[in-house]
Coordinates of C-alpha atoms in Angstrom, one line a residue:
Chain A
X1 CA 15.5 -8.7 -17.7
X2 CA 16.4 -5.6 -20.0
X3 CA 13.6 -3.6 -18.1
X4 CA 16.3 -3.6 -15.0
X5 CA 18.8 -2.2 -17.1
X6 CA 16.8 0.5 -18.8
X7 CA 15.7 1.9 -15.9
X8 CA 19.0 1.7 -14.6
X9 CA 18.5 5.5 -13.2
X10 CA 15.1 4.8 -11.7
X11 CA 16.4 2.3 -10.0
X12 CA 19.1 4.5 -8.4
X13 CA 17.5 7.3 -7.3
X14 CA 14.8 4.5 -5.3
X15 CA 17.8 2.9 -4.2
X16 CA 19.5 6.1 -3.0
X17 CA 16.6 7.2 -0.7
X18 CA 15.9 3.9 0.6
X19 CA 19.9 3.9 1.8
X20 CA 19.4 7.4 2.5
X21 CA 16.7 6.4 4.6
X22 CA 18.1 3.1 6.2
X23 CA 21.6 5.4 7.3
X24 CA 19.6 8.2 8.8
X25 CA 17.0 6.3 10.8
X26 CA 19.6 3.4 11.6
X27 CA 21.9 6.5 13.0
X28 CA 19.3 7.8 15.4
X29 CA 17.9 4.0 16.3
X30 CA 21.2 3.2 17.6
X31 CA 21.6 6.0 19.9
X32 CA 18.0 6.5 21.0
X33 CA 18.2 3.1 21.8
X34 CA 21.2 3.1 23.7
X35 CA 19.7 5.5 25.8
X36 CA 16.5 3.8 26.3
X37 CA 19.0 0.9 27.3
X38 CA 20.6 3.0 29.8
X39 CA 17.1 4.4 31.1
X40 CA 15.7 1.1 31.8
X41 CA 18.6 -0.5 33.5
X42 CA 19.3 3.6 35.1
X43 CA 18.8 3.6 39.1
X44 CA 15.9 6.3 38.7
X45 CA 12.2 4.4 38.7
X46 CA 10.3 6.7 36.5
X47 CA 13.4 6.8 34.1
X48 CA 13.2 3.2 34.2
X49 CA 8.9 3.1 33.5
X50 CA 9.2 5.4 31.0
X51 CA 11.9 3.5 29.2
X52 CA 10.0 0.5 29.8
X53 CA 6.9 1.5 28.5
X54 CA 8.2 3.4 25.0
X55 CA 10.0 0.0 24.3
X56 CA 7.1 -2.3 24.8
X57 CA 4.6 0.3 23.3
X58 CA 6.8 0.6 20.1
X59 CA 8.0 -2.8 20.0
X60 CA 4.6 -4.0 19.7
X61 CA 2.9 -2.1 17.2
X62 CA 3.2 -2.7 13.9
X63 CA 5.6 -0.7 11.9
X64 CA 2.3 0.8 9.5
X65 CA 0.7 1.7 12.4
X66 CA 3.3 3.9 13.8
X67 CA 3.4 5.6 10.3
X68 CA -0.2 5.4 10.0
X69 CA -0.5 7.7 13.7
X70 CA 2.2 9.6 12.1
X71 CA 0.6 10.9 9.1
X72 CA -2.9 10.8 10.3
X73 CA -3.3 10.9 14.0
X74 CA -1.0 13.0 14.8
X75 CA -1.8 16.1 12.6
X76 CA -5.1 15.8 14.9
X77 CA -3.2 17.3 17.6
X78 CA -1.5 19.6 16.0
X79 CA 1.5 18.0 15.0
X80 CA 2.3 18.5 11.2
X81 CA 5.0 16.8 10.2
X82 CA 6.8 17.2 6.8
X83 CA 4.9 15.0 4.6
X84 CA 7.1 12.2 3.4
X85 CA 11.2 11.5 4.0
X86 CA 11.7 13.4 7.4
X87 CA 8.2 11.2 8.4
X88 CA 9.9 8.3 7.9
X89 CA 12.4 8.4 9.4
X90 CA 10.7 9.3 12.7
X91 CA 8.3 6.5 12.3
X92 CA 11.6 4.0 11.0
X93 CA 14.0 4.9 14.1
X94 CA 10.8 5.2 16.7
X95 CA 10.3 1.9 15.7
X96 CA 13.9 0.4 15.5
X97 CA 15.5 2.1 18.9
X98 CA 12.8 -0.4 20.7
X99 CA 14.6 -3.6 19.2
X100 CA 17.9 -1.6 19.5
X101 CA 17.3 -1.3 23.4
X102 CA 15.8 -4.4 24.0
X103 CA 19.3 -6.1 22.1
X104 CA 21.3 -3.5 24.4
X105 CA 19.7 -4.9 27.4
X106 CA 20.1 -8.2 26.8
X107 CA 23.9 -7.4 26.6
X108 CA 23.9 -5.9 29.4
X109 CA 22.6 -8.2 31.1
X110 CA 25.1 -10.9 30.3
X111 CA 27.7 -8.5 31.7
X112 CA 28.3 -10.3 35.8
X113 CA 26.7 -8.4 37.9
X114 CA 30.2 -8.5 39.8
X115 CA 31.8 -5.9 37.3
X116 CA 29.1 -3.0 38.3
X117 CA 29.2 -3.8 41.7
X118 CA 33.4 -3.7 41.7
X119 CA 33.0 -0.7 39.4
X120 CA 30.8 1.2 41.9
X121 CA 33.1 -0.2 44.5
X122 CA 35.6 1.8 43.7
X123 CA 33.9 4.9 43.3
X124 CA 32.7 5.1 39.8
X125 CA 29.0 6.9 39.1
X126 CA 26.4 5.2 38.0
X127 CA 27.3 6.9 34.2
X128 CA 30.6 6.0 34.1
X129 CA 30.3 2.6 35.6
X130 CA 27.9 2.4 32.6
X131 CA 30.0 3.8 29.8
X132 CA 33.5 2.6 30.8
X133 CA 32.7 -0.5 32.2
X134 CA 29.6 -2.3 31.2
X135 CA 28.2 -1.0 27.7
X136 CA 31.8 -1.5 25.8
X137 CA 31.7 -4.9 26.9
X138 CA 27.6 -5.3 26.6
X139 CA 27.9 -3.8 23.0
X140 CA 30.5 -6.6 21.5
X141 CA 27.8 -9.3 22.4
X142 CA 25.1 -7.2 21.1
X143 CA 27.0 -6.7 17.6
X144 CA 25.0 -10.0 15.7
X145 CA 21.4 -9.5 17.1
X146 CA 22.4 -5.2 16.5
X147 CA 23.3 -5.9 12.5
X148 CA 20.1 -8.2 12.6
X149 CA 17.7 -5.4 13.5
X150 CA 19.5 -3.2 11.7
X151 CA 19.0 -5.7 8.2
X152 CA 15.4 -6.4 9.5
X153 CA 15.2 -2.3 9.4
X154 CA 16.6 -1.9 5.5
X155 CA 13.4 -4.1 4.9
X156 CA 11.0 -2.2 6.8
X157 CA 11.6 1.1 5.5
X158 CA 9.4 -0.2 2.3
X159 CA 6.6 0.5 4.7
X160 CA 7.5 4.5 3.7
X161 CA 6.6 3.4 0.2
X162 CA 2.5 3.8 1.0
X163 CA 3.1 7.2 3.0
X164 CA 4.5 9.5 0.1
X165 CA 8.3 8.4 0.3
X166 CA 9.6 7.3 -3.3
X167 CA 12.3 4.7 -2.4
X168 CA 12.6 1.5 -4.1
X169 CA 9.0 -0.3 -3.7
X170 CA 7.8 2.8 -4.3
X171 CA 9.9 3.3 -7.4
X172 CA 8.9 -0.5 -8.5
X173 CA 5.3 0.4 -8.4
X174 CA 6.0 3.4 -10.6
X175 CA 8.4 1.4 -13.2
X176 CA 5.5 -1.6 -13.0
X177 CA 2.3 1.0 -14.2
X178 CA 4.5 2.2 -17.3
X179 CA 5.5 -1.7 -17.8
X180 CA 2.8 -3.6 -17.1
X181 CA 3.7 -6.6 -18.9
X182 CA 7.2 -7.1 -16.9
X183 CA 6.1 -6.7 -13.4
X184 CA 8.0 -9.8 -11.9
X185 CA 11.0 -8.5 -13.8
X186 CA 10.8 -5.1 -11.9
X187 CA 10.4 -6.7 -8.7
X188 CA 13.1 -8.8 -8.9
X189 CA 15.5 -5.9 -9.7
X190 CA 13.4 -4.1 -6.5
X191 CA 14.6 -7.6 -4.7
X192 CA 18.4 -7.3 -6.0
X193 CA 18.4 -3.6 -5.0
X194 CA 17.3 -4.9 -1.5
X195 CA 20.5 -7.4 -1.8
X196 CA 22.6 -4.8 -2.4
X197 CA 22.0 -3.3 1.3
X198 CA 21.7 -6.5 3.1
X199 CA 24.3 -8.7 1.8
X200 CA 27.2 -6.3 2.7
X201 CA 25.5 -5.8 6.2
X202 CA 26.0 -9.2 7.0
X203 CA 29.2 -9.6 5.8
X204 CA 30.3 -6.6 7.7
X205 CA 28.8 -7.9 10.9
X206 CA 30.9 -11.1 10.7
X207 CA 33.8 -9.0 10.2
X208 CA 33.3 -6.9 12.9
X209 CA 31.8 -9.8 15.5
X210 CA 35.9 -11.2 14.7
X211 CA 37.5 -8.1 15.1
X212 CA 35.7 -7.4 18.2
X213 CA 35.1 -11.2 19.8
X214 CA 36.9 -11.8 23.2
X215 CA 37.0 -14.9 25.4
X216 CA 34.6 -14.2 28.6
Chain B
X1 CA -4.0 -20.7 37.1
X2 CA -8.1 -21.8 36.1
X3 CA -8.6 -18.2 36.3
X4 CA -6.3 -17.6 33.5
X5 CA -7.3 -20.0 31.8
X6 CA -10.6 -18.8 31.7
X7 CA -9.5 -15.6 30.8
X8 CA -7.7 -17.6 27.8
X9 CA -10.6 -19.3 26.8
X10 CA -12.7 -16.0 26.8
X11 CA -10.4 -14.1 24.9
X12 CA -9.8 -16.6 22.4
X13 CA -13.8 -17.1 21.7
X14 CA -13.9 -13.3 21.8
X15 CA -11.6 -13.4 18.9
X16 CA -13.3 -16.4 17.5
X17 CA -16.5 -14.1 17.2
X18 CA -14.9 -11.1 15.7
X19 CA -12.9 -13.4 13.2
X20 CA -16.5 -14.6 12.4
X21 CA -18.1 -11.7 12.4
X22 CA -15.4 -10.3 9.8
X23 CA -16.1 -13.6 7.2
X24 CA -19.9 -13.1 6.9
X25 CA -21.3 -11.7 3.6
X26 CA -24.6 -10.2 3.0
X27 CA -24.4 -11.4 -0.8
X28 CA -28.0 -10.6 -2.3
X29 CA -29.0 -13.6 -4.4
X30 CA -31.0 -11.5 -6.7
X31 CA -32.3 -14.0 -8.9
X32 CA -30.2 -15.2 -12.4
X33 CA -31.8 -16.7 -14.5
X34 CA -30.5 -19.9 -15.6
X35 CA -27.2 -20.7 -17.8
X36 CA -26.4 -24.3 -19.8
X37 CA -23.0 -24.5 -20.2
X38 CA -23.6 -26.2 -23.1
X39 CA -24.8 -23.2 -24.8
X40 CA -21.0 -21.8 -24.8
X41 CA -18.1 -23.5 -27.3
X42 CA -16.9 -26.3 -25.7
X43 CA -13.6 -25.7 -23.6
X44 CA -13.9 -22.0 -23.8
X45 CA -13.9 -19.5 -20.5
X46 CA -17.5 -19.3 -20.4
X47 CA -18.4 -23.3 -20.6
X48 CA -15.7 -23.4 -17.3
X49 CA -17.1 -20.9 -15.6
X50 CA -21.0 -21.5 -16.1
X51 CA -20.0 -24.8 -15.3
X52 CA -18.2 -24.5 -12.1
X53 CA -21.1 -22.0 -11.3
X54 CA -19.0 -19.4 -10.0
X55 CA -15.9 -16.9 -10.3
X56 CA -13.3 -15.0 -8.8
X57 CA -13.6 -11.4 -10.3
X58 CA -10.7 -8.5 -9.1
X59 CA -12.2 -5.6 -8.3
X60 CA -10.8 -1.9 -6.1
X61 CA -12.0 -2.2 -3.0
X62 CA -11.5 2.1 -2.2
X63 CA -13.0 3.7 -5.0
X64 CA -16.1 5.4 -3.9
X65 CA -19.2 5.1 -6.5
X66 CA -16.8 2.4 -8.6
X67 CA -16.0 -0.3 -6.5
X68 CA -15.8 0.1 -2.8
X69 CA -15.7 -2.2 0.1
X70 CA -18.4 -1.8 3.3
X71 CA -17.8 -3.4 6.8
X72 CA -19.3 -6.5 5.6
X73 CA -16.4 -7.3 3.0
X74 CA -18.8 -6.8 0.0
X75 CA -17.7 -4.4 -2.5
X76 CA -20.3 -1.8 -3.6
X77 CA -20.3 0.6 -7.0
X78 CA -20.5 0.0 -10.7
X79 CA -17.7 -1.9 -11.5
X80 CA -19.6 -4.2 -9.2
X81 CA -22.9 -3.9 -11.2
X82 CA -20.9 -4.3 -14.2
X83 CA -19.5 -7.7 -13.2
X84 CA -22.2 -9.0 -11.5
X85 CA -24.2 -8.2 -15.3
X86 CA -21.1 -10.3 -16.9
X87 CA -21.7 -13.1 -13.9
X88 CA -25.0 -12.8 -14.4
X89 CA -25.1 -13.9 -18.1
X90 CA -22.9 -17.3 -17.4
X91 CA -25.7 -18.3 -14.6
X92 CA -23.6 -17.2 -11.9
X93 CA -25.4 -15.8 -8.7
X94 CA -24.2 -12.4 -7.1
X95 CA -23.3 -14.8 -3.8
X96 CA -21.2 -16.9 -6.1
X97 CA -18.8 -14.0 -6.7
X98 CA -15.9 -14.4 -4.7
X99 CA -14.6 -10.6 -4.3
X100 CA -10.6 -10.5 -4.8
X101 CA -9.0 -6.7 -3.8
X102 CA -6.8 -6.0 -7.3
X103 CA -4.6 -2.8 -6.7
X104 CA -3.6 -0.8 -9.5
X105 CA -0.4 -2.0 -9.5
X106 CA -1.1 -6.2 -9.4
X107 CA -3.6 -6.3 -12.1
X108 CA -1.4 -7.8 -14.6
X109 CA 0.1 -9.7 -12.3
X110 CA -3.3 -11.1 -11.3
X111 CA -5.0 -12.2 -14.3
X112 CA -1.4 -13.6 -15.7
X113 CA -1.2 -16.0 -12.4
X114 CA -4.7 -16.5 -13.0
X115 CA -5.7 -15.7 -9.3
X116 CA -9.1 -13.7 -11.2
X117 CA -11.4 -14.8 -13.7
X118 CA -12.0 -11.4 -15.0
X119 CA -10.8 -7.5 -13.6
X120 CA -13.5 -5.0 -13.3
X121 CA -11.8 -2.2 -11.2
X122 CA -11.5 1.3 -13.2
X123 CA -8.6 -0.3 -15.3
X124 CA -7.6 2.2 -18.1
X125 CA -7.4 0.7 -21.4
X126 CA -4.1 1.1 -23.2
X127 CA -1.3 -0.6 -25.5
X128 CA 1.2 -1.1 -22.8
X129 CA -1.5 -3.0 -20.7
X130 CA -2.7 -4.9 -24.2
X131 CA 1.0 -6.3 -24.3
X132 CA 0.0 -8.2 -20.7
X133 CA -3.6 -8.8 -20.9
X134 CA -6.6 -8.2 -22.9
X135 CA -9.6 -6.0 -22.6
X136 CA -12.9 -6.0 -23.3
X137 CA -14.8 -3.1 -23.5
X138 CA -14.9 -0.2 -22.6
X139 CA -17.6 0.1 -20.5
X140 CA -17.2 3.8 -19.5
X141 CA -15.3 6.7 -20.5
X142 CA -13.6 8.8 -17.6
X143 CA -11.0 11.1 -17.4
X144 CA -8.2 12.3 -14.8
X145 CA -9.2 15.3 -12.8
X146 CA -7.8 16.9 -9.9
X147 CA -9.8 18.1 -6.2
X148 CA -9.3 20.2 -3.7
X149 CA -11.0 21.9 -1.1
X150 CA -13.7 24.5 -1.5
X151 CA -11.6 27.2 0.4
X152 CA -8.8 26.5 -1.6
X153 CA -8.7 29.6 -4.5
X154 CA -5.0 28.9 -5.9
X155 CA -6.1 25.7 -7.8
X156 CA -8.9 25.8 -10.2
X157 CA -7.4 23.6 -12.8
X158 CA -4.6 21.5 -14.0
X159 CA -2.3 24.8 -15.1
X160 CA -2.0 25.3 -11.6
X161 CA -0.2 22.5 -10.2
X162 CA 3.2 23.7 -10.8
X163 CA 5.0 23.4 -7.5
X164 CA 1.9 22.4 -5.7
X165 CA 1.8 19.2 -3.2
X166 CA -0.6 16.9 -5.6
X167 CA -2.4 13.6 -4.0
X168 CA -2.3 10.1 -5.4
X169 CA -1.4 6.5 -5.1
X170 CA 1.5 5.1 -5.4
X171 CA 1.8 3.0 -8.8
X172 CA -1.1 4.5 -10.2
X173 CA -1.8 5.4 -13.9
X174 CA -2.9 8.9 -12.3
X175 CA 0.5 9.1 -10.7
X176 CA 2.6 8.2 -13.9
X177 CA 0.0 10.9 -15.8
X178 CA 1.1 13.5 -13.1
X179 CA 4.9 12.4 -13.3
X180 CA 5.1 12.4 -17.6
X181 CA 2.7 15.6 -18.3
X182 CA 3.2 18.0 -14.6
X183 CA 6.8 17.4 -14.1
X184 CA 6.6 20.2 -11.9
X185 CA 3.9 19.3 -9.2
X186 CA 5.3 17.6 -5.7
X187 CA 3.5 14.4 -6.3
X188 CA 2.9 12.7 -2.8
X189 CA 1.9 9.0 -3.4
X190 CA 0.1 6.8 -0.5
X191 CA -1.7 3.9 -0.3
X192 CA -4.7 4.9 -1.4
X193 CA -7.2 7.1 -2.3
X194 CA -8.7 8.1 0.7
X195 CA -5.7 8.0 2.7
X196 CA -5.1 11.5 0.5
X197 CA -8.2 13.5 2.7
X198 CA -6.9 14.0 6.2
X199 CA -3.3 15.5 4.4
X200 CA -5.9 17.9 2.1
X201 CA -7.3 19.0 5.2
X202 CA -4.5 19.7 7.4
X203 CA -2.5 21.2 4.4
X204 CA -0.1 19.2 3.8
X205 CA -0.9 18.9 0.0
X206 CA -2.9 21.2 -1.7
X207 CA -4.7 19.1 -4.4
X208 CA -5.5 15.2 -4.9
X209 CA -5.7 14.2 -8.4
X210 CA -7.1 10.9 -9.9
X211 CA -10.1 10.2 -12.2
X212 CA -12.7 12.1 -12.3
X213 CA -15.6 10.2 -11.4
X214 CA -13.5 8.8 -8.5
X215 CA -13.1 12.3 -7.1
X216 CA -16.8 13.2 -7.7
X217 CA -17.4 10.2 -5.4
X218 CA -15.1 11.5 -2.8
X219 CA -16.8 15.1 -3.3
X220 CA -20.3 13.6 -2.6
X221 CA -19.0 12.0 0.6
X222 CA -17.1 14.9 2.0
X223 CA -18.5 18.2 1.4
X224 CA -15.3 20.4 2.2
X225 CA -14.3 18.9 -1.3
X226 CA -14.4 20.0 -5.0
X227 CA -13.4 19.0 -8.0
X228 CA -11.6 21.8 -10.4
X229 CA -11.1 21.5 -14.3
X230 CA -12.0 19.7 -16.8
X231 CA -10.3 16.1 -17.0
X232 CA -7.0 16.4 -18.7
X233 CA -6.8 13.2 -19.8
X234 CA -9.0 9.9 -21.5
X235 CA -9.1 6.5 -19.5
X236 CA -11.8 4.1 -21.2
X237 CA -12.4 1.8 -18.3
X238 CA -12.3 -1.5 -19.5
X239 CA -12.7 -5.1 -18.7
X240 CA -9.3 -7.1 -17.9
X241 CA -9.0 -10.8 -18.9
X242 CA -6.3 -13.3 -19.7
X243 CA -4.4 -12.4 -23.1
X244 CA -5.2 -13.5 -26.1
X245 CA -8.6 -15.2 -24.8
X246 CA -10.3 -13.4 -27.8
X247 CA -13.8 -15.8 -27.1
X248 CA -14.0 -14.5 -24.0
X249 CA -13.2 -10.8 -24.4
X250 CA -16.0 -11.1 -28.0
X251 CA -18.6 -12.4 -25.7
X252 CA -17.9 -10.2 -22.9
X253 CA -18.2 -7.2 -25.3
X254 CA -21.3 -8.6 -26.8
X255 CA -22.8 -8.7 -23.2
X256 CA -21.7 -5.3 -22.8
X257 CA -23.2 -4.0 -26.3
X258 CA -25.8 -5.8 -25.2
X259 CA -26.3 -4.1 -21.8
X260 CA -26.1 -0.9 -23.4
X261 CA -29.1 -1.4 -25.4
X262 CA -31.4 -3.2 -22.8
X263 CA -31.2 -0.9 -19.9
X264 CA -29.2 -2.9 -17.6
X265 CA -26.2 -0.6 -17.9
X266 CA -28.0 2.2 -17.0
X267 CA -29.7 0.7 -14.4
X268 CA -27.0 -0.8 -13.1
X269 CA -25.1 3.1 -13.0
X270 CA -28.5 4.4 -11.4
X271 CA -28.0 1.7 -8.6
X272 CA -24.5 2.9 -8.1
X273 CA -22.8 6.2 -9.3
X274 CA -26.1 7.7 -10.8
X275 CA -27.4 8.5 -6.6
X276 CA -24.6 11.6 -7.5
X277 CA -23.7 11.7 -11.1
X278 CA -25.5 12.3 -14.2
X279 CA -26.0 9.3 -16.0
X280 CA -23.9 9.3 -19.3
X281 CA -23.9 7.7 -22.8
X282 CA -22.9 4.4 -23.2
X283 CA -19.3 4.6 -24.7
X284 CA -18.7 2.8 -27.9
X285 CA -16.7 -0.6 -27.3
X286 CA -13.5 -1.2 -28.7
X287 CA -13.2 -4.3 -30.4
X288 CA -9.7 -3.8 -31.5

């Protein structure tokens, strides 16, 4: 137990890259995958295949692999990304705008059909029918499955830990080699750290699912 | 419909056949000479595991000349040839090894849950690791050493790593080396070792750095490679075991003394790391 608090400042700095991380990549998720939302639902076909085939492609693969073509496929052809952080977070959000999308969809969807075809009726364009009328009533049932990729996400980005990011599994590994006989103890506070992120997400998304809820 | 259901039923015993394919083991059962439990202290390590005729022993599964892991799920190297000597002397059959992957950073974690018998797997000896488990040995004397590539000039030894991108993985004693004695290097930590060559060669870091019989491995296998300096630090590899067994560690450092003096620990480092490293002097077990 004391091991936590000794390495109190360890601990932080993991636990300040891994929010780092979570903010930055959950930032550009949510608008790359609002986009991707608009494209596959969008009016032009090869918007809508393209949308359609970065969402299943990426939704699909597993998170490591994604890194894994990041760091050592893609330098094949040329790309050479900054080692570490900035490498995560294109791997993290590449992977999470395809849930994001999918969740935008979905809402959508349960918008009636009747509301587009109204909007268009009186002369909106496609983009505003969109952003006026369906999306800000598509994104308040969206808001619980949205905070549940974006908690699934906090997790995830502990895949960066095996692809030179130091955030908090990677920090644990280092705290458990120079205390090798408290391991469970340092996991644990890795586990609590973890907490810290995803307890206040949920309790935020309740608050804003109430704030935002409306009677269909 | 039948024709997807045929294309179900051929996918799924296409899968069947790699899933097989993945389980077989091409164990050699060399020939081990036989063990009576009874010759061990009754209720020690040695009268179980003779007895059950066979263990679970953690080895690395990436370390190239040390203990690495082919296609065929058997690990190759002489951590391998160590254990199998250890095995060996309790009557227990190289195909009666069941193989566990041990990481450097859930070796503790492993013996204390008692998921391994034993841990052969380039496991530095040293007080912080005595306070969790106990070691026998050591069985061989290496040191931490640092690679690059041939056309690199910048870095010929450790005194160079000052604001260089250095190698390693993640939770490793080489990493906590790099971290307490180079403060200055950009240590970028992955998986594992051999996830650290494609970076080397596309630039992005400059050196890799772990022990130096583990690079020498990685310098036999790829010749763009090279190990620079002399090792700047001492990691007596030894044998991991449940704390405070002190029967078992004594007779595994017996067998060990033993194997020293009767050629099978040189035989077994000609059969493994000897094919590209000098074969060195037995080191001088620690029977602390």
């Amino acid at each position: 137990m004391n091991v936590i608090v000794e390495n109190f400042p360890a601990y932080l700095t993991g636990f300040a890259t891994t929010l780092e991380l979570t903010a930055i990549s959950g930032t550009v998720a949510l608008v790359w995958g609002l986009v991707l939302a608009a494209l596959r639902v969008s009016p032009i076909a090869p918007l809508r295949v393209f949308a359609t085939a970065y969402v299943e492609v990426l939704r699909n693969t597993p998170l490591t692999i994604v890194f894994f073509f990041l760091v050592f496929v893609a330098p094949q052809f040329g790309l050479l990304a900054p080692l570490g952080f900035w490498t995560a977070v294109v791997a993290v959000s590449a992977y999470t705008s395809a849930f994001v999308s999918e969740a935008v969809r979905s809402g959508i969807n349960s918008v009636g059909l009747g509301q587009a075809e109204a909007a268009r009726a009186i002369g909106l364009s496609f983009a505003q029918t969109l952003s006026l009328v369906i999306l800000p009533q598509a994104v308040r049932t969206v808001i619980p499955p949205l905070i549940s990729v974006f908690i699934a996400m906090a997790k995830n980005t502990s895949v960066a830990a095996g692809f030179a990011t130091v955030e908090l599994v990677a920090t644990g590994r280092r705290l458990a080699v120079t205390h090798p006989s408290d391991n469970i103890w340092i996991l644990v506070g890795v586990g609590l750290c973890y907490l810290a992120i995803t307890i206040p997400a949920g309790i935020l998304a309740s608050v804003v699912e109430r704030k935002v809820a409306f009677a269909r | 419909m039948r024709i997807r259901s045929a294309a179900l039923i051929a996918a799924l015993s296409a899968s069947a056949l790699l899933l097989s394919a993945c389980g077989s083991d091409g164990g050699d059962a060399a020939a081990v000479p036989k063990v009576d439990a009874a010759s061990f202290p009754a209720g020690s390590t040695m009268a179980r595991l003779a007895k059950a005729g066979k263990v679970t022993i953690g080895s690395k599964f990436d370390q190239p000349l040390f203990g690495q892991v082919g296609p065929d799920g058997v690990p190759v190297g002489f951590d391998v040839e160590i254990a199998k000597i250890i095995a060996g002397k309790l009557g227990i059959a190289p195909d009666k090894i069941t193989w566990t992957e041990t990481v450097s950073a859930n070796r503790e974690t492993f013996i204390q849950s008692g998921e391994v018998d034993f841990i052969v797997a380039t496991y530095t000896i040293n007080d912080k690791r005595k306070e969790a488990v106990s070691f026998a040995g050591p069985y061989y004397l290496a040191g931490q050493s640092l690679a690059t590539l041939t056309t690199n000039k910048d870095i010929q030894g450790p005194e160079d790593l000052a604001g260089k991108k250095v190698c390693t993985v993640s939770g490793s004693t080489p990493e906590a080396n790099l971290l307490a004695n180079f403060p200055g290097t950009d240590i970028k930590a992955f998986g594992a070792y051999s996830d650290c060559l494609e970076p080397l060669r596309n630039g992005q870091v400059d050196a890799m750095s772990t022990d130096n019989v583990i690079l020498a491995g990685f310098a036999a296998d790829n010749k763009d490679l090279e190990v620079r300096g002399d090792p700047f630090t001492e990691e007596p590899y030894g044998i991991g075991l449940a704390k405070d067994d002190t029967e078992f560690r004594t007779w595994i450092n017996d067998t060990l003394a033993a194997s020293f003096t009767d050629g099978s620990w040189t035989a077994a480092w000609a059969a493994s790391a000897g094919t590209v490293l000098p074969t060195p002097e037995p080191p001088t077990i620690d029977r602390y």
